[in-house]
mmCIF file of C-alpha atoms in Angstrom:
data_model
loop_
_atom_site.group_PDB
_atom_site.id
_atom_site.type_symbol
_atom_site.label_atom_id
_atom_site.label_comp_id
_atom_site.label_asym_id
_atom_site.label_seq_id
_atom_site.Cartn_x
_atom_site.Cartn_y
_atom_site.Cartn_z
ATOM 1 C CA MET A 65 108.708 66.652 74.019
ATOM 2 C CA GLU A 66 111.464 69.162 73.719
ATOM 3 C CA TRP A 67 108.903 72.012 73.379
ATOM 4 C CA LEU A 68 107.520 70.983 76.809
ATOM 5 C CA ILE A 69 110.971 71.319 78.359
ATOM 6 C CA ASP A 70 111.320 74.723 76.698
ATOM 7 C CA ILE A 71 107.974 76.154 77.979
ATOM 8 C CA PHE A 72 107.956 74.399 81.411
ATOM 9 C CA PRO A 73 109.861 77.221 83.264
ATOM 10 C CA ASN A 74 107.403 79.791 81.874
ATOM 11 C CA LEU A 75 104.422 77.590 82.874
ATOM 12 C CA LEU A 76 105.875 77.195 86.314
ATOM 13 C CA ILE A 77 106.402 80.976 86.706
ATOM 14 C CA TRP A 78 102.869 81.690 85.493
ATOM 15 C CA ALA A 79 101.436 79.080 87.879
ATOM 16 C CA ILE A 80 103.388 80.525 90.840
ATOM 17 C CA THR A 81 102.395 84.041 89.916
ATOM 18 C CA GLY A 82 98.737 83.091 89.527
ATOM 19 C CA GLY A 83 98.812 81.272 92.821
ATOM 20 C CA LEU A 84 100.387 84.251 94.589
ATOM 21 C CA GLY A 85 97.831 86.580 92.985
ATOM 22 C CA ALA A 86 94.883 84.424 94.114
ATOM 23 C CA PHE A 87 96.404 84.279 97.581
ATOM 24 C CA CYS A 88 96.750 88.059 97.707
ATOM 25 C CA VAL A 89 93.122 88.522 96.631
ATOM 26 C CA TRP A 90 92.058 86.031 99.377
ATOM 27 C CA VAL A 91 94.099 87.847 102.005
ATOM 28 C CA CYS A 92 92.701 91.316 100.954
ATOM 29 C CA ARG A 93 89.170 90.045 101.120
ATOM 30 C CA ARG A 94 89.762 88.450 104.485
ATOM 31 C CA LEU A 95 91.291 91.684 105.902
ATOM 32 C CA LYS A 96 88.414 93.715 104.526
ATOM 33 C CA ALA A 97 85.899 91.366 106.193
ATOM 34 C CA GLN A 98 87.760 91.564 109.476
ATOM 35 C CA ARG A 99 87.908 95.356 109.289
ATOM 36 C CA GLY A 100 84.111 95.427 108.769
ATOM 37 C CA GLU A 101 83.569 93.080 111.707
ATOM 38 C CA GLN A 102 85.907 95.088 113.929
ATOM 39 C CA GLU A 103 84.081 98.288 112.992
ATOM 40 C CA ALA A 104 80.747 96.696 113.909
ATOM 41 C CA ILE A 105 82.134 95.551 117.238
ATOM 42 C CA ARG A 106 83.489 99.040 117.934
ATOM 43 C CA GLU A 107 80.166 100.625 117.109
ATOM 44 C CA GLY A 108 78.264 98.124 119.227
ATOM 45 C CA LEU A 109 80.496 98.628 122.196
ATOM 46 C CA GLN A 110 80.185 102.396 121.859
ATOM 47 C CA ALA A 111 76.392 101.993 121.741
ATOM 48 C CA ILE A 112 76.359 99.839 124.863
ATOM 49 C CA LEU A 113 78.480 102.359 126.742
ATOM 50 C CA HIS A 114 76.319 105.209 125.576
ATOM 51 C CA ASP A 115 73.211 103.336 126.733
ATOM 52 C CA ARG A 116 74.698 102.694 130.134
ATOM 53 C CA ILE A 117 75.695 106.350 130.564
ATOM 54 C CA TYR A 118 72.249 107.460 129.330
ATOM 55 C CA GLN A 119 70.413 105.127 131.680
ATOM 56 C CA ALA A 120 72.590 106.283 134.605
ATOM 57 C CA HIS A 121 71.820 109.907 133.703
ATOM 58 C CA ARG A 122 68.102 109.227 133.707
ATOM 59 C CA TYR A 123 68.223 107.476 137.085
ATOM 60 C CA TYR A 124 70.539 109.819 138.954
ATOM 61 C CA THR A 125 68.962 113.010 137.659
ATOM 62 C CA ARG A 126 65.587 111.639 138.763
ATOM 63 C CA ILE A 127 66.728 110.928 142.269
ATOM 64 C CA GLY A 128 68.774 114.157 142.393
ATOM 65 C CA PHE A 129 72.155 112.867 143.549
ATOM 66 C CA CYS A 130 74.890 110.331 142.553
ATOM 67 C CA PRO A 131 77.047 108.632 145.227
ATOM 68 C CA LEU A 132 80.766 109.039 144.795
ATOM 69 C CA GLY A 133 81.380 105.352 144.014
ATOM 70 C CA ASP A 134 78.744 105.437 141.286
ATOM 71 C CA LYS A 135 80.298 108.552 139.795
ATOM 72 C CA LYS A 136 83.640 106.647 139.657
ATOM 73 C CA ASN A 137 81.891 103.833 137.855
ATOM 74 C CA ILE A 138 80.283 106.200 135.356
ATOM 75 C CA GLU A 139 83.763 107.737 134.834
ATOM 76 C CA TYR A 140 85.086 104.177 133.957
ATOM 77 C CA LEU A 141 82.276 103.919 131.380
ATOM 78 C CA PHE A 142 82.800 107.336 129.955
ATOM 79 C CA ARG A 143 86.600 107.078 129.302
ATOM 80 C CA PRO A 144 86.373 104.221 126.734
ATOM 81 C CA TYR A 145 83.136 105.738 125.348
ATOM 82 C CA ALA A 146 84.982 109.041 124.618
ATOM 83 C CA ALA A 147 88.017 107.130 123.256
ATOM 84 C CA LEU A 148 85.771 105.353 120.773
ATOM 85 C CA GLY A 149 84.551 108.705 119.492
ATOM 86 C CA GLY A 150 81.419 109.140 121.627
ATOM 87 C CA ASN A 151 79.229 112.070 120.672
ATOM 88 C CA GLY A 152 78.143 115.129 122.620
ATOM 89 C CA THR A 153 75.026 113.588 124.148
ATOM 90 C CA GLY A 154 77.138 111.120 126.125
ATOM 91 C CA LYS A 155 79.438 113.896 127.218
ATOM 92 C CA GLN A 156 76.491 116.040 128.332
ATOM 93 C CA ALA A 157 74.967 113.187 130.282
ATOM 94 C CA TYR A 158 78.368 112.459 131.909
ATOM 95 C CA ASP A 159 78.838 116.144 132.843
ATOM 96 C CA ASP A 160 75.317 116.341 134.255
ATOM 97 C CA ILE A 161 75.951 113.311 136.490
ATOM 98 C CA MET A 162 79.380 114.594 137.635
ATOM 99 C CA ASN A 163 77.696 117.904 138.633
ATOM 100 C CA LEU A 164 75.139 116.212 140.857
ATOM 101 C CA PRO A 165 75.686 116.143 144.599
ATOM 102 C CA THR A 166 77.069 112.957 146.061
ATOM 103 C CA GLU A 167 74.346 112.603 148.623
ATOM 104 C CA ARG A 168 70.681 113.265 149.005
ATOM 105 C CA SER A 169 69.859 116.840 150.053
ATOM 106 C CA GLY A 170 69.312 117.070 153.814
ATOM 107 C CA SER A 171 70.920 113.712 154.582
ATOM 108 C CA LYS A 172 73.640 113.524 157.159
ATOM 109 C CA GLU A 173 76.267 110.763 157.413
#
């Protein structure tokens, strides 16, 4: 029984160390999974913003003008898109829209 008293502190230290190690592995795996999920959300949001800008570009270039309020809305879409690392096609579509007149040619208000 004395041998148990002699090795008990070492067993306790090993158990605590093993538990902490297992906990650290669990935390690292959890963080890695969250990073992957966060990256997928970021990419999905960027794709949605790109799609909205692209669709607006198709529509407004087809009609030949973009009202001022709609340009402001597209600007609200473009800022986070660019901050998320949007590519040149979104920037080109944004620039094309911003260069359109704000009212239909020949219309008077």
